[in-house]
Coordinates of C-alpha atoms and ligand atoms in Angstrom, one line a residue:
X139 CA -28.5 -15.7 -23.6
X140 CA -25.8 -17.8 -21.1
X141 CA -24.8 -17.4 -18.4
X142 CA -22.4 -19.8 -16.0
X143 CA -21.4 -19.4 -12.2
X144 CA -19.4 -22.1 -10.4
X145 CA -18.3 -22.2 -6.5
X146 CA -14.8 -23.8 -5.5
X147 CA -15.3 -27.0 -5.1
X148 CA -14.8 -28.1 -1.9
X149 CA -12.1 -30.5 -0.7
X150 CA -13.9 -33.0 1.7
X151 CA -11.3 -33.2 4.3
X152 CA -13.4 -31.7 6.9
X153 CA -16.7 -30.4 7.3
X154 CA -18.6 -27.9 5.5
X155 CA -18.8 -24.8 7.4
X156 CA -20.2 -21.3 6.8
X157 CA -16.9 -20.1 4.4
X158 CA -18.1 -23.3 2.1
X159 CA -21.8 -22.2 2.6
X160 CA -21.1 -18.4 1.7
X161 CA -19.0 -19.4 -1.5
X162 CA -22.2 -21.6 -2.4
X163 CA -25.0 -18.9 -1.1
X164 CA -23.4 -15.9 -3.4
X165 CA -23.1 -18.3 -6.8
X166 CA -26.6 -19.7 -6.3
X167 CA -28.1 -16.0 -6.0
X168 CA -26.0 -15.5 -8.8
X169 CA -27.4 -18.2 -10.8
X170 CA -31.1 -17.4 -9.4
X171 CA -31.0 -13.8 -10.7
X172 CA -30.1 -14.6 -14.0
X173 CA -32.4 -17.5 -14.5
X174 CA -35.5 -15.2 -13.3
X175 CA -33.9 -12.6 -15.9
X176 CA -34.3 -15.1 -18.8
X177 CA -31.0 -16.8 -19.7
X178 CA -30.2 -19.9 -19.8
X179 CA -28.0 -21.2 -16.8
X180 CA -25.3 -23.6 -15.7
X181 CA -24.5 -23.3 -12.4
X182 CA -21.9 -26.0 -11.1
X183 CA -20.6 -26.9 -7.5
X184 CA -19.2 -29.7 -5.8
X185 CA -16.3 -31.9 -4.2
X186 CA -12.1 -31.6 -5.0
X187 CA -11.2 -35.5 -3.9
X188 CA -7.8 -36.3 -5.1
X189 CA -4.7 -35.0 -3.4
X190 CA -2.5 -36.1 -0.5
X191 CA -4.6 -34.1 2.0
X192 CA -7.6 -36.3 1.4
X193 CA -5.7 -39.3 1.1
X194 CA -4.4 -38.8 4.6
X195 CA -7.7 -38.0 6.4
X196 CA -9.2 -40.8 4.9
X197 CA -6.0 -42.8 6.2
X198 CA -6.8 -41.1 10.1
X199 CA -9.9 -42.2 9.6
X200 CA -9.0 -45.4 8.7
X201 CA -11.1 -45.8 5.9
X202 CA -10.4 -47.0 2.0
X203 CA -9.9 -43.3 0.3
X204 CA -12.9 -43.9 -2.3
X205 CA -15.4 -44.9 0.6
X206 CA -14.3 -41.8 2.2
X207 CA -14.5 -39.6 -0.2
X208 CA -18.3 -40.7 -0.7
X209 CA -18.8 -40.2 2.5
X210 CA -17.7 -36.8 2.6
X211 CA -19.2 -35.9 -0.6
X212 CA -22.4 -36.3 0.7
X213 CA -22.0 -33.8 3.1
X214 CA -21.1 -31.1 0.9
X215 CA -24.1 -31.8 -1.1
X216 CA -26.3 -32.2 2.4
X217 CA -25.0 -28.6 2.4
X218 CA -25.7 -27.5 -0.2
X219 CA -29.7 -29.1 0.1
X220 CA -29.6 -27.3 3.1
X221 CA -28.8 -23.3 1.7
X222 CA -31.0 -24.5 -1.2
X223 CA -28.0 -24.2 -3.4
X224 CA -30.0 -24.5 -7.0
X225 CA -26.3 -26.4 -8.7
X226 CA -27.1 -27.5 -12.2
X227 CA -24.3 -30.0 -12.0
X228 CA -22.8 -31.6 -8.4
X229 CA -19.3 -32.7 -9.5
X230 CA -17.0 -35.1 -7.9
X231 CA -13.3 -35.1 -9.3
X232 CA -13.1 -38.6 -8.8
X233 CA -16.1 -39.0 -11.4
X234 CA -15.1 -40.6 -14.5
X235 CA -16.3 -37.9 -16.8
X236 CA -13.8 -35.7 -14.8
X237 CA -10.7 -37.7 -14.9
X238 CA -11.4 -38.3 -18.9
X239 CA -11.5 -34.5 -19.0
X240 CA -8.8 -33.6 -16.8
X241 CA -6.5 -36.3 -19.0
X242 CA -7.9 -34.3 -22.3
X243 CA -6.2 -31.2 -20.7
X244 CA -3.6 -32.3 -19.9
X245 CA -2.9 -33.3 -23.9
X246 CA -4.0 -30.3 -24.5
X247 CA -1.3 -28.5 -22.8
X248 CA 1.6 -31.2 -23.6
X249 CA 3.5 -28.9 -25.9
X250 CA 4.3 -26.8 -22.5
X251 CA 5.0 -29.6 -20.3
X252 CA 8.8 -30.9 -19.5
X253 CA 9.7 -33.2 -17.1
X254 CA 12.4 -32.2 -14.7
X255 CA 13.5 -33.0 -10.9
X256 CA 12.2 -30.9 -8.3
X257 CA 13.0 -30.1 -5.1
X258 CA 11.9 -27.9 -2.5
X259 CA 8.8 -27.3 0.6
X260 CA 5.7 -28.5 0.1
X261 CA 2.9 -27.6 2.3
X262 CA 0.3 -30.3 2.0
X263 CA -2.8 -27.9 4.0
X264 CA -2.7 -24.9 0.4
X265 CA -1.4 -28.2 -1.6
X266 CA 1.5 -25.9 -2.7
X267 CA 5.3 -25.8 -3.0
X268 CA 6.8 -22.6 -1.0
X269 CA 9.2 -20.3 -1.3
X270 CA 12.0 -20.6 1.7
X271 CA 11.7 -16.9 2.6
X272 CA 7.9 -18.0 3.0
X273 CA 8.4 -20.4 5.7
X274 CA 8.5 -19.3 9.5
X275 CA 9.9 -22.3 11.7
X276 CA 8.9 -25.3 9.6
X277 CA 5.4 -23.5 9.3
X278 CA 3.8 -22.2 5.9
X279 CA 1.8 -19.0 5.7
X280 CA -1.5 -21.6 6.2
X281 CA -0.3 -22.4 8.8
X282 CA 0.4 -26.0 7.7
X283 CA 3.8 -27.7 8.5
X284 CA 5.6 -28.2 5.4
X285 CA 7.6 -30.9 3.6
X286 CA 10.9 -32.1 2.1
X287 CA 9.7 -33.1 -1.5
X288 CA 12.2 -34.2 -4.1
X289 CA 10.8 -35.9 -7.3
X290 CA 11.0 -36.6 -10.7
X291 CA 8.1 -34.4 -11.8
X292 CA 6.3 -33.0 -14.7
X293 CA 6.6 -29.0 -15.2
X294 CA 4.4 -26.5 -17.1
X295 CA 6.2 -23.6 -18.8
X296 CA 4.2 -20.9 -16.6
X297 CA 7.0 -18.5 -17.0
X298 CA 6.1 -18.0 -20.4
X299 CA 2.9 -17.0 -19.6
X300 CA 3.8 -13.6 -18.1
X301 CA 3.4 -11.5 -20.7
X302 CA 0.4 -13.0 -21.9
X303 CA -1.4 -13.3 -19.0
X304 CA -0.6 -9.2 -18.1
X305 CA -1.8 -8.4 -21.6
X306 CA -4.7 -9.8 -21.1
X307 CA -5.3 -8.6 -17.6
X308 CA -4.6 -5.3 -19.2
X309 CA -7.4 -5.4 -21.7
X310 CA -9.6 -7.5 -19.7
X311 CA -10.2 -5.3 -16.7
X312 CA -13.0 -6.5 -15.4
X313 CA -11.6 -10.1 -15.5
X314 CA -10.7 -10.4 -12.1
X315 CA -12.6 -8.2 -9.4
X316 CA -12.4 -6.7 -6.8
X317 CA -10.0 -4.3 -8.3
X318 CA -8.1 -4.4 -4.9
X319 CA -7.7 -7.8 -5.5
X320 CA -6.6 -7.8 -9.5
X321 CA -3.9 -5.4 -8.4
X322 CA -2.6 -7.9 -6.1
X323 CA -2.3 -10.4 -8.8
X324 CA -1.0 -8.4 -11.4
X325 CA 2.3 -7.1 -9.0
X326 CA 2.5 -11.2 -8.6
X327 CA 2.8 -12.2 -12.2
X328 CA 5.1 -9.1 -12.7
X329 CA 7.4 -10.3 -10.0
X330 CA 8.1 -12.9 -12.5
X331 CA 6.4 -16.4 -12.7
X332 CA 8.1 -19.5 -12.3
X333 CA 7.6 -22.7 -14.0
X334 CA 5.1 -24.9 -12.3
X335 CA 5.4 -28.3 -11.2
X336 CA 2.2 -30.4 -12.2
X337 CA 2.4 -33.7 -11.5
X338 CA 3.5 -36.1 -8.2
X339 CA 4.9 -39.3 -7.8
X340 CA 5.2 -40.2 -4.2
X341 CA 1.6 -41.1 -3.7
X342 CA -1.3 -42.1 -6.0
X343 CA -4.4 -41.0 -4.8
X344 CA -4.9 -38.4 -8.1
X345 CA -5.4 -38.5 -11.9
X346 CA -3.3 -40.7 -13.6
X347 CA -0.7 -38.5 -15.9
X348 CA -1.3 -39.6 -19.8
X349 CA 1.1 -42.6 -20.9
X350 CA 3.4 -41.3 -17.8
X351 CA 3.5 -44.5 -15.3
X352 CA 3.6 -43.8 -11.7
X353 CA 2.8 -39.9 -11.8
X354 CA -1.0 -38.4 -11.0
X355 CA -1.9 -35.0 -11.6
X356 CA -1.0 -32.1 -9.1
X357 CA -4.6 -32.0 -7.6
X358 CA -4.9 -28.1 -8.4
X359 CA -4.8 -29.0 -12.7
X360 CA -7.2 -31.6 -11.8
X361 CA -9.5 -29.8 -9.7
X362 CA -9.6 -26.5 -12.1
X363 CA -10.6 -28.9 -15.0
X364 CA -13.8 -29.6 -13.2
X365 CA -15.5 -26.0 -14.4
X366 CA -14.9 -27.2 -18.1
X367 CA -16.0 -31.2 -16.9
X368 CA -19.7 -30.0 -15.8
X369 CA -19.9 -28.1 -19.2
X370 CA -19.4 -31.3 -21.1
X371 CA -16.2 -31.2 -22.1
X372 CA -14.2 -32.5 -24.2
X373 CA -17.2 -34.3 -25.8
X374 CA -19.2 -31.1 -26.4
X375 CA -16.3 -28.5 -26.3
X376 CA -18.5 -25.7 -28.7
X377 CA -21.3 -26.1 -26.0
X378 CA -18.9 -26.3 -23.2
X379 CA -17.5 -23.2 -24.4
X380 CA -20.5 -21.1 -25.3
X381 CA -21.4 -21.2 -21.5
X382 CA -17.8 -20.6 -20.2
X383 CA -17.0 -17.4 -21.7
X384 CA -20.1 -16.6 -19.9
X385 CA -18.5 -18.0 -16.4
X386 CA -18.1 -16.2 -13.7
X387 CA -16.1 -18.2 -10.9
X388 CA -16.7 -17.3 -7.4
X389 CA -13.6 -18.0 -5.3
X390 CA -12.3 -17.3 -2.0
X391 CA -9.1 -14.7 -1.7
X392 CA -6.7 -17.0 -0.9
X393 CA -7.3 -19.7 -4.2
X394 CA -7.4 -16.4 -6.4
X395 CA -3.9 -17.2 -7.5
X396 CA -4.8 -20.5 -8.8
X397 CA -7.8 -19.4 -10.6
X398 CA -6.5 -15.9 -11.7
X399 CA -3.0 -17.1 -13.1
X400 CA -2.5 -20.6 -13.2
X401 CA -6.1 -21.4 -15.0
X402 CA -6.0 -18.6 -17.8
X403 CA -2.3 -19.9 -18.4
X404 CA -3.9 -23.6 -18.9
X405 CA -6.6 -22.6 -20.6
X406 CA -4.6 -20.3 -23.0
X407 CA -2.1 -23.5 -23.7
X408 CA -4.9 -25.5 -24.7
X409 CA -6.4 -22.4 -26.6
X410 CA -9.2 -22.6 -25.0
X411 CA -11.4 -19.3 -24.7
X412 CA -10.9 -17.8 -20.6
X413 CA -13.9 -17.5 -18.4
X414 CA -15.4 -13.9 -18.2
X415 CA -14.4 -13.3 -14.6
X416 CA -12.8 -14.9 -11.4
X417 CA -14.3 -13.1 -8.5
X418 CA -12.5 -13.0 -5.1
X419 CA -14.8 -12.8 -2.2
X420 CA -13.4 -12.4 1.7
X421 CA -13.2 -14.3 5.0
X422 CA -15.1 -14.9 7.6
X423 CA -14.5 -14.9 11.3
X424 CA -16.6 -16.0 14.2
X425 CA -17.3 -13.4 17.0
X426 CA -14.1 -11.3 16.2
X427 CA -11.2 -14.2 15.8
X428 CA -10.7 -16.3 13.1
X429 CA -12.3 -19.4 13.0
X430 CA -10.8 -22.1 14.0
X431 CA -12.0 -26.0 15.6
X432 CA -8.9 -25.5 18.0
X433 CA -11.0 -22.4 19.4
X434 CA -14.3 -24.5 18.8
X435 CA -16.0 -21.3 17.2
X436 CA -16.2 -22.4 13.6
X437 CA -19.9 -21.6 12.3
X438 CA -21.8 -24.4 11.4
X439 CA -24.5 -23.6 8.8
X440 CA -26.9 -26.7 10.1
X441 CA -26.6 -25.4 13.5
X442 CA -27.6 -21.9 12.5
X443 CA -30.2 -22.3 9.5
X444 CA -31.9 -24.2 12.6
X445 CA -31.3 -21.5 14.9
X446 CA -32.1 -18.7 12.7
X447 CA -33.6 -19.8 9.7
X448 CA -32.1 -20.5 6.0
X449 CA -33.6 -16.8 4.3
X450 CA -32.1 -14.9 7.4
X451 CA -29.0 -16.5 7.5
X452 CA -28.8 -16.2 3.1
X453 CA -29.7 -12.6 3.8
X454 CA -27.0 -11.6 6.8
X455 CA -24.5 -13.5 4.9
X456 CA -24.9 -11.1 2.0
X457 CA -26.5 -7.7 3.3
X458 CA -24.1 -7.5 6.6
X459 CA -20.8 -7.5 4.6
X460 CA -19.6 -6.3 0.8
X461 CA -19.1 -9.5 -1.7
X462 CA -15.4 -9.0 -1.7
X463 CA -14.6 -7.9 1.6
X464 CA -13.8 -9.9 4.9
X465 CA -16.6 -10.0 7.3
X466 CA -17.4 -11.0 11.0
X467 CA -20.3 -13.4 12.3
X468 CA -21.2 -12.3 15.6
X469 CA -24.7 -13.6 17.2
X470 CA -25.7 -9.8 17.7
X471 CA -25.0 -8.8 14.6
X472 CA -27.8 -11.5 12.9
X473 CA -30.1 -10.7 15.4
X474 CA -30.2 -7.3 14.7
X475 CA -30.6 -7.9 11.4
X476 CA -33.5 -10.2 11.6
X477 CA -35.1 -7.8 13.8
X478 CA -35.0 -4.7 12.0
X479 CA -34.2 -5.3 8.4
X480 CA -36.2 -8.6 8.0
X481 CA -39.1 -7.9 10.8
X482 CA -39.5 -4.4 11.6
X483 CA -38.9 -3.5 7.9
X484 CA -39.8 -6.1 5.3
X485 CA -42.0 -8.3 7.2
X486 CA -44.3 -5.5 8.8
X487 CA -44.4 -3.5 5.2
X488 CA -45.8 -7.1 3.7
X489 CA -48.3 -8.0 6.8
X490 CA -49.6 -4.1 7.3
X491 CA -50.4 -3.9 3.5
X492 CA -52.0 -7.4 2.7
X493 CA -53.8 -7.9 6.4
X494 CA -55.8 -4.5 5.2
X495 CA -56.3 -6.1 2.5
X496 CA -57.9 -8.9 4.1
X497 CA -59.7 -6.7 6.1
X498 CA -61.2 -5.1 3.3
X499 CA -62.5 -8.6 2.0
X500 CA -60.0 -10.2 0.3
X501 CA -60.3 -8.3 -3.2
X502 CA -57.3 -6.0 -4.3
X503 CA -59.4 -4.3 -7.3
X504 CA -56.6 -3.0 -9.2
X505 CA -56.9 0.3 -9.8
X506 CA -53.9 2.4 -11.7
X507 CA -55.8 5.5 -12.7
X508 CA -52.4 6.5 -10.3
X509 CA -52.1 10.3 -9.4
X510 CA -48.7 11.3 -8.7
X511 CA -47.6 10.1 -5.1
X512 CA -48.9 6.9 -6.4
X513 CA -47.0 7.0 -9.8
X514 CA -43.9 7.8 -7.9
X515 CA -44.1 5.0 -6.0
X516 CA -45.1 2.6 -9.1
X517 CA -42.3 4.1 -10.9
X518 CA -39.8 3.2 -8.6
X519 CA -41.2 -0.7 -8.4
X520 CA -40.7 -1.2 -12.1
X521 CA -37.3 0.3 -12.2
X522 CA -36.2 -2.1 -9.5
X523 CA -35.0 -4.8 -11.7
X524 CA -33.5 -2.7 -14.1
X525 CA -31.2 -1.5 -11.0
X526 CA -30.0 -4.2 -10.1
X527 CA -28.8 -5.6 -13.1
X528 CA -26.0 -4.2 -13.9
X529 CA -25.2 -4.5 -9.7
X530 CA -25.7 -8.0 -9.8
X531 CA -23.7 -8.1 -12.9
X532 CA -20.5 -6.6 -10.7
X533 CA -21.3 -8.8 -8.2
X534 CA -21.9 -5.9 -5.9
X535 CA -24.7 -8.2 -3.6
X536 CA -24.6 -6.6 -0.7
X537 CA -25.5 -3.3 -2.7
X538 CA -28.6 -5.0 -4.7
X539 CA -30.2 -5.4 -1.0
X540 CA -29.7 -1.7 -0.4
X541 CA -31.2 -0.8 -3.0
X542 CA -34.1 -3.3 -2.6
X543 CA -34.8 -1.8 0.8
X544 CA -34.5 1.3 0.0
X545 CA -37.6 0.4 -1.7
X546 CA -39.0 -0.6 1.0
X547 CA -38.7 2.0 3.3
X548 CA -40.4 3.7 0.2
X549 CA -43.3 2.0 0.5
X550 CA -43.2 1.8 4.6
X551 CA -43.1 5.5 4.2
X552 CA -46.0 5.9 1.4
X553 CA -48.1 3.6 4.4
X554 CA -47.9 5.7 6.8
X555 CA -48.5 9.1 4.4
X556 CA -51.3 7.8 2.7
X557 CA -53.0 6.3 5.7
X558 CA -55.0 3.7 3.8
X559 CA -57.1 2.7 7.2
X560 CA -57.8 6.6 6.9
X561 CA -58.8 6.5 3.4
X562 CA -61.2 3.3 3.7
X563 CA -63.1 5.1 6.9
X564 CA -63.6 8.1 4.6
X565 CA -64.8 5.7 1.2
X566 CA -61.9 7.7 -0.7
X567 CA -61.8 6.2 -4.6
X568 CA -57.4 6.7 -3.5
X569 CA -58.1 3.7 -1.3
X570 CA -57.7 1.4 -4.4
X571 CA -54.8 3.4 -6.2
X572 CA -52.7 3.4 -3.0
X573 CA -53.4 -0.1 -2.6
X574 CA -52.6 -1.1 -6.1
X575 CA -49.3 0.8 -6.2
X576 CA -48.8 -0.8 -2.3
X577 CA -48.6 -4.2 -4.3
X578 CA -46.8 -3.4 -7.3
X579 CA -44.1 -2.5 -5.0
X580 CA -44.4 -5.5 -3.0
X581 CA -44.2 -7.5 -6.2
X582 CA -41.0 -6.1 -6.7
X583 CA -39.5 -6.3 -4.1
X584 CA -40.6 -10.1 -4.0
X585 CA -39.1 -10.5 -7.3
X586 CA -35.5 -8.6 -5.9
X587 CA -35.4 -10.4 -2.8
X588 CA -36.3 -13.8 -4.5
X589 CA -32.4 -14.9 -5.6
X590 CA -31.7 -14.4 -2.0
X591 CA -34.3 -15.4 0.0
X592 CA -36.2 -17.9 -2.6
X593 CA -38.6 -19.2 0.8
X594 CA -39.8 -15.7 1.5
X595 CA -40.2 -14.5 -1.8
X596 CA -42.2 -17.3 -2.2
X597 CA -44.4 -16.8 0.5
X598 CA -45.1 -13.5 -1.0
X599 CA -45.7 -14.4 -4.7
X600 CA -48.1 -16.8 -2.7
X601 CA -49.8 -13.9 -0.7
X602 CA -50.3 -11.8 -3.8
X603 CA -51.4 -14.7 -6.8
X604 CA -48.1 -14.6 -8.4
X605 CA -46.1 -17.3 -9.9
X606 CA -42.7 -15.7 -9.6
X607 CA -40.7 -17.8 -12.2
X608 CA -39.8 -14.8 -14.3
X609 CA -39.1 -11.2 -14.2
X610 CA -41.5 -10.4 -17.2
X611 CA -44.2 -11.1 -14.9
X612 CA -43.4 -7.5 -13.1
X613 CA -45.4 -6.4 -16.1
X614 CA -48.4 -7.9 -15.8
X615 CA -51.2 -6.1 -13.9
X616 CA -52.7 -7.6 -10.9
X617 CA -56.8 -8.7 -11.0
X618 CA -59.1 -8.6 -8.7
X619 CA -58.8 -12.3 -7.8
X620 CA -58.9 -12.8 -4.1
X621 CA -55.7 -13.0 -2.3
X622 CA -55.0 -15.7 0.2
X623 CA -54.8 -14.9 4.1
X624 CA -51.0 -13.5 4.5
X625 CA -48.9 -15.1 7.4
X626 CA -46.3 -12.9 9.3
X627 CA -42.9 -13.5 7.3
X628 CA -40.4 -13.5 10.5
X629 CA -40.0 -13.5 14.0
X630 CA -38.3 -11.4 15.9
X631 CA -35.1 -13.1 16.7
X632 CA -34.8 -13.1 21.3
Ligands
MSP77 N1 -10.5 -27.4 -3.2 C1 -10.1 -26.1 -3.3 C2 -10.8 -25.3 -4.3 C3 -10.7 -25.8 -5.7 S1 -11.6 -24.9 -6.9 C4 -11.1 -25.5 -8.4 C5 -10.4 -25.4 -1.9 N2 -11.3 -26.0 -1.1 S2 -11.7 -25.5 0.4 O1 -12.7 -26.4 0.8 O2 -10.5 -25.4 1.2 O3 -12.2 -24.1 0.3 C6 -13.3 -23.8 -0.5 C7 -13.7 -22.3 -0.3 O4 -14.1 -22.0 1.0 C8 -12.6 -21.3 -0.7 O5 -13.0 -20.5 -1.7 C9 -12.4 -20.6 0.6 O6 -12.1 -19.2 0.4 C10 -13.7 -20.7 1.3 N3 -13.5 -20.5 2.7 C11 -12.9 -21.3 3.6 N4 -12.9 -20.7 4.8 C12 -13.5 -19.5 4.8 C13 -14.0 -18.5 5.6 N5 -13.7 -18.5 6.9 N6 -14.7 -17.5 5.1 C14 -15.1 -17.4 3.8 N7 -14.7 -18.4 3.0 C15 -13.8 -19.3 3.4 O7 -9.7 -24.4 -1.6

């Protein structure tokens, strides 16, 4: 079984910042789910180089472009260190590998490629030509100030592409999600696509067009090629695309376009096969407005994995706002959640249970001769996993941590039912079954938690004598080795 997720990769004009960090955070959990479920994984992520954007920042900061670009590139991968982003591959478009495979394309494609003038905006922020009635005082809807571009340029027959590309839209319907955001894309490509213009002249900093002098790629061909690159293509293209109609790219909204339309249309020129989804997830903002540097309130991810720690900010980022929907990062609004979801309600479930434990000597003596409360409970643990599968398979992240604490509040509940400092007092033989089911939940919600907070599940697999590497270990009963001393798992954020 495959599976392959990819983020955007990130162009290296500025820093990485919590959108970049989010993108990074949802494909790794991704990625984490499916390697603890069994299948074999290729998870890719890194840095889009070429373009004129690049080429001028490196220019501000007076620096060759290449030197630059390295520099930069390290910080998306300090980044991603950082979240704990568990990439397979780390790519750089300006890699060798990639420019052999984005030229590969390119041939690939030639049978829909003409060469034509072109004239019209270009906004160099999105990388994009505009349409006039698109364009507010000079001012793109980025917000970037376009251009006058006129060139000789190379053009791909998009256009006939529509019906194709609606067909398959139509039959696929699960190939791009959220649904909101597939409709949006399918009343775009029946507006009518035009022909796109793939290739630049004016400046250099890009891949060079095949046996075309003075032309480099239109960064967006370039940069899309980079999903089948870290696969191994063109030299392994049957293992390249055995993991990518497995692929699920995670994008932001406002690059859907390019991966929704644009990339099938390359792909299907080159017949290719299509990955199996393009995800769209939302924006961020900082404390109500949009983030921006003029404003100073862009969110920083080192400044807040120091402030609040990497598994709280992994697990606001995903349980405070639906994958797909636009969210708001307010200092309140993490706190909160560190106190009560995280402290109050994980962290005090883990301590209470294991600490009595300890108190009790150490030993858990499995015992699951269950009676029915217990059973319930037991039940519920092993059916976990199975729950969050097809969840996690939607994409629907914010949903699989519901569910997860919903089993927690379970078990918080069962503590305070069964009163196991009660049933120790009294030498009741229930001491052990309410324990045993106690753990067994804890186990699983250790195993569901672990894709998104890998540091505190870990703790926990620690606490309880459990390796953690796989799913299949949910089935295995626990012994009556001694467990380790537990440590609280958070603090209560002032
Ligand atoms: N280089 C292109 C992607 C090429 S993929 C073949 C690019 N790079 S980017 O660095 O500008 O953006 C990367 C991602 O960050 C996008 O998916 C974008 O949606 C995301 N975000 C940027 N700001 C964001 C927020 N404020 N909130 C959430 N994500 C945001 O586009």
């Amino acid at each position: 079984m495959k599976f392959c997720v990819t983020t955007p990769i990130y162009y290296i004009n500025g820093e990485p910042h919590i959108g970049h960090a989010y993108a990074s955070t949802a494909a790794d959990i991704l990625a984490r789910f499916k390697r603890l479920d069994g299948y074999e994984v290729h998870f890719s992520t890194g840095t889009d180089e070429h373009g004129i954007k690049v080429a001028r920042s490196a220019e501000k900061a007076q620096m060759e472009v290449q030197a630059f670009s390295d520099v930069m590139s390290k910080r998306f991968r300090d980044m991603s260190s950082l979240m704990k982003i568990s990439y397979d591959d780390f790519i750089r478009t300006t890699e060798d590998r990639h420019i052999k495979a984005s030229q590969k394309l390119w041939t690939m494609i030639e049978k829909d490629i003409y060469k034509s003038s072109y004239k019209g905006w270009y906004d160099p922020r999105d990388e994009m030509f505009v349409n006039d009635s698109e364009i507010v005082n000079g001012i793109a809807p980025s917000g970037g100030k376009v251009e006058w571009m006129e060139e000789e340029s190379y053009f791909f027959k998009l256009s006939a592409y529509q019906d194709r590309l609606l067909d398959y839209y139509e039959s696929h319907p699960d190939f791009i999600l959220p649904q909101s955001r597939r409709n949006e894309i399918i009343s775009f490509v029946r507006s009518g696509l035009k022909d796109l213009c793939i290739s630049r002249s004016k400046f250099s900093w890009g891949i060079p067009v095949p046996n075309a002098e003075n032309h480099v790629m239109y960064v967006w061909i370039d940069a899309l090629t980079n999903y089948l690159t870290s696969l191994g293509f063109p030299n392994d293209i049957e293992g390249a695309e055995s993991y990518f109609r497995e692929c699920i790219h995670v994008v932001g909204k406002e690059i859907l376009r390019f991966h929704a339309v644009y990339w099938p249309a390359f792909l299907m020129a080159a017949g290719l096969p299509l990955p199996k989804r393009i995800f769209a997830h939302g924006w961020w903002t900082s404390e109500g407005q949009k983030m921006s540097k003029s404003i100073g309130n862009v969110v920083n991810p080192f400044e807040i994995v120091e402030k609040y720690g990497l598994d709280c900010v992994r697990y606001f980022m995903m349980r405070e706002v639906r994958f797909g929907e636009d969210g708001d990062f307010s200092v309140e609004a993490i706190k909160k959640r560190i106190s009560y979801d995280l402290a109050n309600d994980l962290g005090n479930l883990v301590q209470r249970v294991l600490a009595f434990i300890q108190k009790l000597g150490g030993h858990m003596i499995p015992d699951y001769n269950f009676s029915d409360e217990e059973k319930v409970l037991f039940d519920h643990s092993r059916k976990l996993i199975g729950k969050l599968r097809p969840l996690m398979d939607n994409q629907d992240l914010s949903n699989a941590l519901s569910t997860i604490w919903e089993l927690v509040a379970e078990s918080n509940k069962f503590v305070n039912d069964q009163k196991p400092w009660e049933l120790a007092k009294q030498n009741d033989p229930k001491l052990y079954r309410v324990l045993t089911a106690l753990c067994e939940a804890i186990k699983s919600i250790a195993f569901g938690i672990a894709p998104f907070m890998p540091d505190t599940a870990r703790k926990i697999f620690d606490f309880i004598n459990i390796e953690g590497t796989s799913f299949a270990e949910i089935e295995d009963k626990f012994s009556s080795q001694r467990f380790p001393k537990p440590v609280p798992l958070f603090l209560k954020s002032e």
